[in-house]
């Protein structure tokens, strides 16, 4: 079966998707890659089998196997509605939406047997999966979870630190603790134009999400600390250290090299091939995060 993927959006993060999909095409995982962006100059800079300046034109002229929407968050659902009318599998970058009611309407109206994957790529990181399996097996108990993503890069235009950077940490907290974000108490939340420091608490569990652009150095850290064990993952290098009194022979180091964006795309392509109805993360998790963002996201703070 010939596989054609339509990528909508060729901005900074869209370029990463383009590079990943080009590599997957070269290795035979898809046959055609077509691009859509409203800026013709941006399109011209990216090699593809076809270029379009409107999603409607791409949908009308291509026999697509799937569509990826990698555009600003406020446009996700309006574009997804157009794709949904063609009953095509969808990959949508995170977050799915910024309005819980619109997101609920969209998820409720997904056609039967739909495939929808939302881009929480750290769920596909090998080191993240290792920690999650330890939590599930109760080899690691979550008392404190620290997610830190600080980058020296300049803030992208119109980006918000909560919905762009912190959202990965919030999703990780939800995943690792098994607790809805909307059930957690917000202990403190400090947001500027380039950073966010969010502290949540629930039933003795403390969550810290610390993110920033224009930082002094690059940091990609997940630190999960329990009463006996502790796991610290650098999700950039894949190096993970286990420590704590539950580690009999002292700290140990593991290496979990990962290309989470590639793994995410392979997961999506495999989901399409299965032909089974599939929403990932599940609808309850997506709606919980959307509701939290509606209460605490950019509309509720005045970054300075």
XYZ file of C-alpha atoms in Angstrom:
304
model
C 0.000 0.000 0.000
C 1.373 3.398 -1.003
C 1.637 5.840 1.902
C 1.400 9.596 1.349
C 1.754 11.936 4.328
C 0.687 15.570 4.195
C 2.578 17.878 6.544
C 0.832 21.162 7.364
C 3.147 23.823 8.779
C 6.840 24.316 8.018
C 7.842 26.617 10.866
C 10.623 25.899 13.363
C 9.121 22.678 14.697
C 7.593 21.807 11.338
C 11.127 21.753 9.922
C 12.021 19.032 12.431
C 9.017 16.996 11.314
C 10.016 17.536 7.691
C 13.539 16.261 8.364
C 12.213 13.229 10.247
C 9.668 12.381 7.563
C 12.257 12.823 4.812
C 14.450 10.297 6.613
C 11.547 7.875 7.011
C 10.749 8.248 3.323
C 14.367 7.471 2.433
C 14.185 4.306 4.555
C 10.942 3.165 2.901
C 8.437 3.919 5.669
C 6.420 6.215 3.376
C 6.240 6.796 -0.364
C 5.317 10.453 -0.794
C 5.664 13.534 1.378
C 3.625 16.621 0.486
C 3.826 19.959 2.257
C 1.443 22.786 3.030
C 2.301 26.245 4.352
C 0.749 29.647 3.800
C 4.177 31.131 2.985
C 5.387 30.170 -0.543
C 8.967 31.131 0.323
C 8.984 28.730 3.267
C 7.594 25.968 1.074
C 10.233 26.525 -1.595
C 12.969 25.922 0.969
C 11.742 22.384 1.726
C 11.990 19.458 -0.673
C 8.781 17.469 -1.135
C 6.781 15.600 -3.754
C 4.249 18.444 -3.897
C 3.716 21.866 -2.328
C 0.463 23.602 -1.392
C -0.360 26.955 0.145
C -3.762 25.805 1.431
C -4.913 22.704 3.247
C -8.095 22.614 1.165
C -6.050 22.358 -2.034
C -3.876 19.605 -0.596
C -6.936 17.615 0.496
C -8.588 18.076 -2.905
C -5.596 17.118 -5.041
C -3.849 14.370 -3.068
C -4.759 10.821 -2.088
C -3.493 11.110 1.459
C -2.851 8.346 3.953
C -2.537 10.781 6.867
C -2.179 14.471 7.700
C 0.131 16.065 10.281
C -0.833 19.472 11.672
C 2.242 21.304 12.986
C 0.960 24.868 13.269
C 0.339 27.277 16.188
C -1.905 25.722 18.888
C -4.808 28.108 18.296
C -5.142 26.780 14.712
C -5.018 23.049 15.492
C -8.709 22.289 15.825
C -9.921 24.442 12.933
C -7.485 22.702 10.580
C -8.252 19.302 12.102
C -11.958 19.828 11.394
C -11.122 20.111 7.677
C -9.107 16.888 7.802
C -11.778 15.111 9.852
C -14.300 15.747 7.057
C -12.108 13.497 4.868
C -11.919 10.792 7.579
C -8.111 10.710 7.498
C -5.717 9.661 10.271
C -4.284 12.730 11.996
C -1.119 13.633 13.822
C -1.619 16.932 15.674
C 1.130 18.721 17.545
C 0.615 19.421 21.225
C -1.547 20.715 22.697
C -4.583 19.425 20.834
C -6.465 22.617 21.672
C -6.722 25.472 24.134
C -10.455 25.333 24.734
C -11.906 22.314 26.603
C -15.371 22.688 25.079
C -14.035 22.820 21.509
C -11.728 19.907 22.204
C -14.577 17.865 23.709
C -16.708 18.597 20.643
C -13.891 17.583 18.323
C -13.123 14.309 20.133
C -16.810 13.409 20.423
C -17.287 13.894 16.681
C -14.260 11.914 15.523
C -15.452 9.337 12.979
C -15.568 5.719 14.072
C -12.204 3.936 13.716
C -10.300 7.235 13.664
C -6.575 7.374 14.318
C -5.421 10.466 16.213
C -1.991 10.924 17.775
C -1.179 14.164 19.614
C 2.480 15.150 19.704
C 3.644 14.491 23.249
C 6.902 13.089 21.948
C 8.497 12.421 25.357
C 5.983 9.613 25.830
C 8.023 7.870 23.125
C 11.450 8.475 24.708
C 13.161 5.223 25.706
C 14.362 6.657 29.034
C 10.893 7.960 29.866
C 9.438 4.528 29.133
C 12.050 2.963 31.439
C 11.065 5.222 34.338
C 7.372 4.692 33.693
C 7.810 0.911 33.757
C 9.635 1.199 37.096
C 6.778 3.296 38.485
C 4.192 0.812 37.199
C 6.116 -2.074 38.786
C 6.375 -0.083 42.042
C 10.150 -0.218 41.887
C 10.052 3.584 41.978
C 7.554 5.634 43.947
C 6.875 9.232 42.956
C 7.168 11.674 45.840
C 8.804 14.525 43.934
C 8.860 14.965 40.176
C 10.998 17.670 38.605
C 10.766 18.412 34.894
C 13.268 20.976 33.654
C 13.660 22.165 30.080
C 15.767 25.291 29.730
C 17.260 26.340 26.431
C 19.592 29.083 25.241
C 17.411 29.553 22.149
C 15.475 32.767 21.730
C 11.747 32.614 22.327
C 9.864 31.859 19.103
C 7.512 34.588 17.969
C 4.052 34.347 19.554
C 5.065 31.308 21.624
C 3.970 30.962 25.225
C 6.164 29.183 27.820
C 3.237 27.294 29.353
C 1.628 25.878 26.187
C 4.905 25.426 24.291
C 7.481 24.283 26.870
C 5.767 23.502 30.173
C 3.053 21.426 28.511
C 5.500 18.506 28.103
C 6.262 18.597 31.818
C 2.576 18.782 32.679
C 1.845 15.784 30.469
C 4.748 13.916 32.087
C 3.411 14.706 35.567
C -0.024 13.422 34.597
C 1.495 10.257 33.127
C 3.942 9.477 35.943
C 1.589 10.158 38.845
C -1.594 8.771 37.305
C -3.354 11.864 38.644
C -5.396 14.347 36.602
C -3.782 17.772 36.535
C -7.113 19.340 37.428
C -7.034 17.385 40.728
C -3.682 18.890 41.736
C -3.320 22.017 43.836
C -1.317 24.837 42.287
C 1.120 25.838 45.034
C 2.775 28.552 42.960
C 3.042 29.650 39.347
C 5.517 32.230 38.093
C 5.345 33.048 34.397
C 7.327 35.553 32.358
C 7.486 36.071 28.606
C 10.314 33.510 28.394
C 9.887 31.206 31.410
C 7.491 29.340 33.653
C 7.971 27.839 37.107
C 4.952 25.757 38.114
C 4.615 23.884 41.403
C 1.779 21.431 41.962
C 0.892 19.147 44.854
C -1.463 16.233 45.405
C -1.637 13.635 48.174
C 1.982 14.101 49.214
C 3.311 14.285 45.644
C 5.125 17.459 44.590
C 5.502 18.350 40.911
C 7.881 21.055 39.705
C 7.896 22.176 36.067
C 10.735 24.604 35.332
C 11.104 25.786 31.722
C 12.698 28.739 29.946
C 13.989 30.166 26.710
C 17.109 32.384 26.678
C 18.617 30.457 29.614
C 22.316 30.321 30.464
C 22.647 26.680 29.395
C 20.759 23.780 27.865
C 19.013 21.525 30.373
C 16.765 18.545 29.636
C 16.042 16.852 32.936
C 13.495 14.547 34.490
C 14.120 13.786 38.170
C 11.747 11.322 39.850
C 12.443 10.924 43.565
C 10.840 8.425 45.950
C 11.435 7.329 49.561
C 13.929 4.647 48.499
C 14.875 5.145 44.857
C 15.589 8.042 42.573
C 15.866 8.205 38.772
C 17.420 11.182 37.007
C 17.164 11.245 33.214
C 18.874 13.648 30.850
C 16.409 13.224 28.003
C 18.812 14.974 25.649
C 21.687 12.499 26.025
C 19.598 9.557 27.254
C 21.858 9.091 30.294
C 19.943 8.007 33.386
C 21.240 7.626 36.931
C 19.575 5.477 39.566
C 20.309 6.164 43.219
C 18.834 6.146 46.698
C 18.829 3.720 49.602
C 16.951 1.133 47.527
C 19.918 0.742 45.167
C 22.031 -1.833 46.973
C 25.339 -1.278 45.212
C 25.227 2.496 45.029
C 24.298 4.711 42.059
C 24.082 3.020 38.673
C 24.016 4.538 35.212
C 22.015 3.444 32.198
C 22.030 4.800 28.669
C 18.775 5.089 26.754
C 19.602 6.803 23.458
C 16.407 7.869 21.773
C 15.067 9.821 18.834
C 11.607 10.477 20.238
C 10.279 12.362 17.215
C 11.239 9.492 14.925
C 9.786 6.982 17.407
C 6.603 9.035 17.573
C 6.238 8.963 13.794
C 6.892 5.216 13.646
C 4.219 4.772 16.311
C 1.775 6.852 14.264
C 2.524 4.993 11.031
C 2.101 1.652 12.814
C -1.213 2.881 14.246
C -2.396 3.702 10.726
C -1.321 0.284 9.455
C -3.265 -1.470 12.218
C -6.529 0.026 10.950
C -7.922 0.145 14.491
C -9.551 3.107 16.196
C -6.846 4.757 18.256
C -6.499 8.039 20.170
C -3.169 8.713 21.895
C -2.906 9.972 24.570
C -6.402 8.869 25.560
C -9.246 11.375 25.379
C -9.522 11.751 29.169
C -5.859 12.778 29.432
C -6.165 15.221 26.537
C -9.267 16.843 28.000
C -7.707 17.061 31.465
C -4.670 18.895 30.098
C -6.873 21.188 28.008
C -8.974 22.042 31.055
C -5.848 22.801 33.094
C -4.476 25.057 30.352
C -7.811 26.870 30.141
C -7.572 27.616 33.870
C -3.849 28.393 34.043
C -2.585 28.973 30.494
C -1.741 32.187 28.614
C -5.203 33.690 28.910
C -4.867 33.593 32.719
C -1.473 35.224 33.136
C 0.222 38.366 31.917
C 3.829 37.389 31.079
C 6.325 40.208 31.398
